[in-house]
Amino acid sequence: MKILVPVKRVVDYNVKVRVKADGTGVDIANVKMSMNPFDEIAVEEAVRLKEAGVATEVVAVSCGVGACQETLRAAMAIGADRGILVETDVELQPLAVAKLLKALCDKEAPQVVICGKQAIDDDANQTGQMLAALMGWPQATFASKVTLADGKATVTREIDGGLETLELTLPAVITTDLRLNEPRYATLPNIMKAKKKPLDTTKPEDLGVDVAPRLATVKVAEPPKRSAGVRVADVAQLVDKLKNEAKV
Ligand code: AMP
């Protein structure tokens, strides 16, 4: 069973992002970039399924600029067998990524695609869902447990106030939630091994996909600065402020 894992290169989660002075977006010049954390969880899950003898091959895919190769190498250091880079300088929106992934699914015929539930840069939470729709495949989002057996996936999902367990017929799309697993640290020998694993590069045109953006970002703004707090003299004053100023 082949598993495809889309991995996105995003601003590292430790970086405090700055909005560009002209408000057109976030400044990513000279900023540390890493694999989207939910995608690390997806790679880890796919590799665990391979180690358990359930999957036979784990293929990582990244769409974007040439530097996404680093993201693919990071996935291969965790244990993915090979990587595919769909290279483009065009800013990719979720629908474009979903169409690229569809073209690759048609070519590679994976039984399962494990995406992150969302990319932490744009917080779109759309790509996996759109891919499932384009493929006509079932989907289980926000997975906290995944079992694959007998052509079916059993997925436990984190929903408001509890857990839901779904059974899907493969092929299917699954998206990862935070508690699915704890990704391993890539060891130095595995980082070295990853450099020798196959990495193919293709382009949206080769896959026959138009990736032109459909949405325009109107404005990006920082959240308003928090004003300084005040110390209240006693509980009565606190209650008064809560009632009359905060309108609680
Ligand atoms: P999003 O819909 O943008 O929040 O992304 C959800 C998931 O789709 C991510 O966690 C990745 O698994 C996948 N994805 C989104 N954009 C890309 C990309 N440019 N390359 C590879 N995978 C992506």
Short mmCIF file of C-alpha atoms and ligand atoms in Angstrom, two decimals:
data_model
loop_
_atom_site.label_atom_id
_atom_site.label_comp_id
_atom_site.label_asym_id
_atom_site.label_seq_id
_atom_site.Cartn_x
_atom_site.Cartn_y
_atom_site.Cartn_z
CA MET A 1 0.00 0.00 0.00
CA LYS A 2 1.36 3.35 -1.08
CA ILE A 3 0.81 6.43 1.12
CA LEU A 4 1.18 9.95 -0.24
CA VAL A 5 2.02 12.70 2.26
CA PRO A 6 1.82 16.35 1.14
CA VAL A 7 4.28 18.48 3.12
CA LYS A 8 4.25 22.28 3.08
CA ARG A 9 7.20 24.60 3.71
CA VAL A 10 6.03 27.28 6.16
CA VAL A 11 7.52 29.89 8.49
CA ASP A 12 8.83 27.99 11.54
CA TYR A 13 6.34 27.97 14.39
CA ASN A 14 8.88 29.59 16.75
CA VAL A 15 9.25 32.68 14.57
CA LYS A 16 7.32 35.78 15.52
CA VAL A 17 6.05 36.90 12.13
CA ARG A 18 6.13 40.52 11.01
CA VAL A 19 3.63 42.09 8.66
CA LYS A 20 5.18 43.87 5.65
CA ALA A 21 5.11 47.65 5.93
CA ASP A 22 2.71 47.95 2.95
CA GLY A 23 0.26 45.45 4.52
CA THR A 24 0.38 43.07 1.54
CA GLY A 25 1.44 40.03 3.56
CA VAL A 26 3.91 38.57 6.01
CA ASP A 27 7.61 39.26 5.63
CA ILE A 28 9.39 35.95 5.02
CA ALA A 29 12.76 37.38 3.99
CA ASN A 30 15.54 35.86 6.16
CA VAL A 31 13.02 33.96 8.27
CA LYS A 32 13.53 30.33 9.37
CA MET A 33 11.30 27.99 7.35
CA SER A 34 10.33 24.44 8.38
CA MET A 35 7.89 21.68 7.59
CA ASN A 36 4.33 22.46 8.65
CA PRO A 37 4.02 20.75 12.09
CA PHE A 38 0.81 18.87 11.14
CA ASP A 39 2.65 17.48 8.10
CA GLU A 40 5.44 16.14 10.33
CA ILE A 41 2.71 14.27 12.19
CA ALA A 42 1.40 12.98 8.83
CA VAL A 43 4.86 11.76 7.76
CA GLU A 44 5.39 10.13 11.17
CA GLU A 45 2.04 8.30 10.90
CA ALA A 46 2.78 7.06 7.37
CA VAL A 47 6.26 5.88 8.41
CA ARG A 48 4.81 4.08 11.46
CA LEU A 49 2.32 2.33 9.14
CA LYS A 50 5.23 1.27 6.94
CA GLU A 51 7.24 0.06 9.94
CA ALA A 52 4.17 -1.95 11.05
CA GLY A 53 4.13 -3.67 7.64
CA VAL A 54 0.81 -2.06 6.64
CA ALA A 55 2.21 0.37 4.06
CA THR A 56 4.88 -0.48 1.50
CA GLU A 57 5.93 2.97 0.32
CA VAL A 58 5.71 6.50 1.68
CA VAL A 59 5.95 9.29 -0.91
CA ALA A 60 6.30 12.91 0.26
CA VAL A 61 5.09 15.71 -2.04
CA SER A 62 5.74 19.41 -1.74
CA CYS A 63 4.42 22.16 -4.01
CA GLY A 64 6.18 25.50 -4.18
CA VAL A 65 9.57 27.11 -4.67
CA GLY A 66 12.82 25.16 -5.19
CA ALA A 67 13.65 25.43 -1.46
CA CYS A 68 10.77 23.00 -0.73
CA GLN A 69 13.40 20.36 -1.50
CA GLU A 70 14.61 20.90 2.09
CA THR A 71 11.13 20.08 3.36
CA LEU A 72 11.11 16.90 1.29
CA ARG A 73 14.56 15.92 2.61
CA ALA A 74 13.23 16.49 6.15
CA ALA A 75 10.32 14.13 5.37
CA MET A 76 12.75 11.56 3.99
CA ALA A 77 14.91 11.90 7.13
CA ILE A 78 11.84 10.92 9.19
CA GLY A 79 11.45 7.89 6.91
CA ALA A 80 9.61 8.75 3.66
CA ASP A 81 11.02 6.68 0.79
CA ARG A 82 11.09 9.34 -1.90
CA GLY A 83 10.00 12.86 -2.68
CA ILE A 84 8.23 14.74 -5.45
CA LEU A 85 8.64 18.49 -5.81
CA VAL A 86 6.07 20.34 -7.89
CA GLU A 87 8.13 23.43 -8.51
CA THR A 88 6.61 26.86 -9.12
CA ASP A 89 7.22 30.43 -8.04
CA VAL A 90 3.49 31.19 -8.19
CA GLU A 91 1.90 31.70 -4.75
CA LEU A 92 -0.19 28.55 -4.35
CA GLN A 93 -3.67 28.64 -2.87
CA PRO A 94 -5.34 25.50 -1.46
CA LEU A 95 -7.41 24.79 -4.60
CA ALA A 96 -4.29 24.90 -6.78
CA VAL A 97 -2.46 22.56 -4.38
CA ALA A 98 -5.46 20.20 -4.31
CA LYS A 99 -5.49 20.09 -8.13
CA LEU A 100 -1.74 19.37 -8.22
CA LEU A 101 -2.20 16.60 -5.64
CA LYS A 102 -5.09 15.18 -7.69
CA ALA A 103 -2.84 15.01 -10.76
CA LEU A 104 -0.20 13.20 -8.69
CA CYS A 105 -2.81 10.82 -7.19
CA ASP A 106 -3.96 9.96 -10.73
CA LYS A 107 -0.32 9.15 -11.59
CA GLU A 108 0.87 7.50 -8.40
CA ALA A 109 -2.37 5.76 -7.37
CA PRO A 110 -1.85 5.87 -3.57
CA GLN A 111 -4.35 4.08 -1.35
CA VAL A 112 -4.17 6.78 1.29
CA VAL A 113 -3.23 10.46 1.32
CA ILE A 114 -2.36 11.79 4.77
CA CYS A 115 -2.36 15.61 4.88
CA GLY A 116 -1.92 17.96 7.79
CA LYS A 117 -5.24 19.36 9.02
CA GLN A 118 -4.02 22.87 8.24
CA ALA A 119 -0.94 24.79 7.29
CA ILE A 120 0.10 27.13 10.11
CA ASP A 121 0.87 30.03 7.76
CA ASP A 122 -2.53 30.67 6.15
CA ASP A 123 -4.61 28.44 8.50
CA ALA A 124 -6.76 27.55 5.50
CA ASN A 125 -7.75 23.97 6.50
CA GLN A 126 -8.97 23.30 2.95
CA THR A 127 -6.49 21.31 0.89
CA GLY A 128 -7.25 17.78 2.15
CA GLN A 129 -11.00 18.37 1.90
CA MET A 130 -10.72 19.78 -1.63
CA LEU A 131 -8.50 16.89 -2.72
CA ALA A 132 -11.03 14.34 -1.42
CA ALA A 133 -13.79 16.14 -3.34
CA LEU A 134 -11.78 16.32 -6.57
CA MET A 135 -10.90 12.61 -6.32
CA GLY A 136 -14.40 11.57 -5.21
CA TRP A 137 -12.77 9.80 -2.25
CA PRO A 138 -14.03 9.60 1.34
CA GLN A 139 -12.25 11.77 3.88
CA ALA A 140 -11.67 11.80 7.64
CA THR A 141 -10.33 15.07 9.00
CA PHE A 142 -8.66 15.86 12.37
CA ALA A 143 -7.55 12.26 12.97
CA SER A 144 -6.29 11.34 16.43
CA LYS A 145 -6.07 7.58 15.65
CA VAL A 146 -5.72 5.74 12.34
CA THR A 147 -5.97 2.00 11.66
CA LEU A 148 -5.73 0.53 8.16
CA ALA A 149 -6.90 -3.03 7.44
CA ASP A 150 -8.84 -5.01 4.81
CA GLY A 151 -9.13 -2.09 2.38
CA LYS A 152 -10.62 0.14 5.07
CA ALA A 153 -9.41 2.94 7.31
CA THR A 154 -10.82 3.33 10.80
CA VAL A 155 -10.23 6.87 11.96
CA THR A 156 -10.96 8.45 15.33
CA ARG A 157 -11.61 12.20 14.97
CA GLU A 158 -11.45 14.96 17.53
CA ILE A 159 -14.76 16.82 17.44
CA ASP A 160 -16.32 19.37 19.78
CA GLY A 161 -16.94 17.69 23.10
CA GLY A 162 -15.69 14.22 22.22
CA LEU A 163 -14.42 11.67 19.75
CA GLU A 164 -16.03 10.27 16.62
CA THR A 165 -14.91 7.06 14.92
CA LEU A 166 -15.41 6.67 11.17
CA GLU A 167 -14.82 3.76 8.81
CA LEU A 168 -13.79 4.68 5.26
CA THR A 169 -13.29 2.58 2.17
CA LEU A 170 -9.85 3.10 0.63
CA PRO A 171 -8.61 5.02 -1.27
CA ALA A 172 -9.22 7.90 1.11
CA VAL A 173 -7.88 11.20 2.42
CA ILE A 174 -7.03 11.57 6.11
CA THR A 175 -5.91 14.80 7.80
CA THR A 176 -3.92 14.81 11.03
CA ASP A 177 -4.68 16.43 14.36
CA LEU A 178 -2.09 17.29 17.00
CA ARG A 179 -2.62 14.26 19.19
CA LEU A 180 -2.25 11.59 16.47
CA ASN A 181 1.39 10.97 17.38
CA GLU A 182 4.60 12.66 18.46
CA PRO A 183 6.97 12.89 15.49
CA ARG A 184 10.46 11.49 16.04
CA TYR A 185 13.59 13.62 15.79
CA ALA A 186 15.50 12.84 12.62
CA THR A 187 18.85 11.32 13.56
CA LEU A 188 22.06 12.43 11.84
CA PRO A 189 22.51 9.07 10.02
CA ASN A 190 18.92 9.33 8.75
CA ILE A 191 19.48 12.93 7.62
CA MET A 192 22.54 11.71 5.68
CA LYS A 193 20.58 8.76 4.22
CA ALA A 194 17.78 11.12 3.16
CA LYS A 195 20.21 13.04 0.93
CA LYS A 196 20.54 9.93 -1.25
CA LYS A 197 16.83 9.12 -1.55
CA PRO A 198 15.15 9.83 -4.93
CA LEU A 199 13.65 13.29 -5.38
CA ASP A 200 11.81 13.98 -8.65
CA THR A 201 10.94 17.48 -9.78
CA THR A 202 7.97 18.33 -11.95
CA LYS A 203 6.08 21.50 -12.80
CA PRO A 204 2.36 22.42 -12.73
CA GLU A 205 2.42 22.67 -16.58
CA ASP A 206 3.74 19.08 -16.81
CA LEU A 207 0.74 17.99 -14.71
CA GLY A 208 -1.66 20.09 -16.81
CA VAL A 209 -2.75 22.19 -13.83
CA ASP A 210 -3.47 25.93 -13.91
CA VAL A 211 -2.26 27.28 -10.56
CA ALA A 212 -3.16 30.95 -11.10
CA PRO A 213 -4.46 32.43 -7.79
CA ARG A 214 -8.25 32.84 -7.56
CA LEU A 215 -8.24 35.02 -4.45
CA ALA A 216 -6.51 38.34 -3.86
CA THR A 217 -5.28 39.28 -0.40
CA VAL A 218 -6.77 42.69 0.31
CA LYS A 219 -4.90 43.49 3.51
CA VAL A 220 -2.86 41.84 6.26
CA ALA A 221 -2.70 43.66 9.61
CA GLU A 222 -1.15 43.01 13.01
CA PRO A 223 -3.60 42.46 15.89
CA PRO A 224 -4.16 45.66 17.90
CA LYS A 225 -1.60 46.17 20.66
CA ARG A 226 -2.90 45.24 24.12
CA SER A 227 -3.21 48.20 26.45
CA ALA A 228 -1.54 48.02 29.87
CA GLY A 229 -3.55 46.48 32.75
CA VAL A 230 -4.61 48.31 35.91
CA ARG A 231 -4.42 47.13 39.51
CA VAL A 232 -7.76 47.25 41.33
CA ALA A 233 -7.95 48.11 45.03
CA ASP A 234 -10.40 45.41 46.10
CA VAL A 235 -12.96 42.85 45.00
CA ALA A 236 -15.78 45.41 45.00
CA GLN A 237 -13.90 47.57 42.48
CA LEU A 238 -13.11 44.48 40.36
CA VAL A 239 -16.78 43.49 40.26
CA ASP A 240 -17.76 47.07 39.44
CA LYS A 241 -15.26 47.21 36.53
CA LEU A 242 -16.35 43.82 35.21
CA LYS A 243 -20.00 44.89 35.31
CA ASN A 244 -19.73 48.45 34.06
CA GLU A 245 -16.60 48.52 31.86
CA ALA A 246 -16.16 44.98 30.56
CA LYS A 247 -19.96 44.49 30.53
CA VAL A 248 -19.61 40.89 31.72
P1 AMP B 1 -4.17 24.19 4.17
O1 AMP B 1 -5.42 23.74 3.48
O2 AMP B 1 -3.39 25.22 3.36
O3 AMP B 1 -4.39 24.62 5.59
O4 AMP B 1 -3.19 22.92 4.20
C1 AMP B 1 -3.61 21.65 4.69
C2 AMP B 1 -2.60 20.59 4.30
O5 AMP B 1 -2.50 20.48 2.88
C3 AMP B 1 -1.17 20.83 4.78
O6 AMP B 1 -1.00 20.43 6.12
C4 AMP B 1 -0.39 19.96 3.80
O7 AMP B 1 -0.49 18.57 4.15
C5 AMP B 1 -1.16 20.17 2.50
N1 AMP B 1 -0.59 21.30 1.73
C6 AMP B 1 -1.04 22.58 1.67
N2 AMP B 1 -0.24 23.33 0.87
C7 AMP B 1 0.73 22.51 0.42
C8 AMP B 1 1.86 22.67 -0.44
N3 AMP B 1 2.15 23.85 -1.00
N4 AMP B 1 2.64 21.59 -0.68
C9 AMP B 1 2.35 20.39 -0.13
N5 AMP B 1 1.32 20.18 0.69
C10 AMP B 1 0.52 21.21 0.96
#
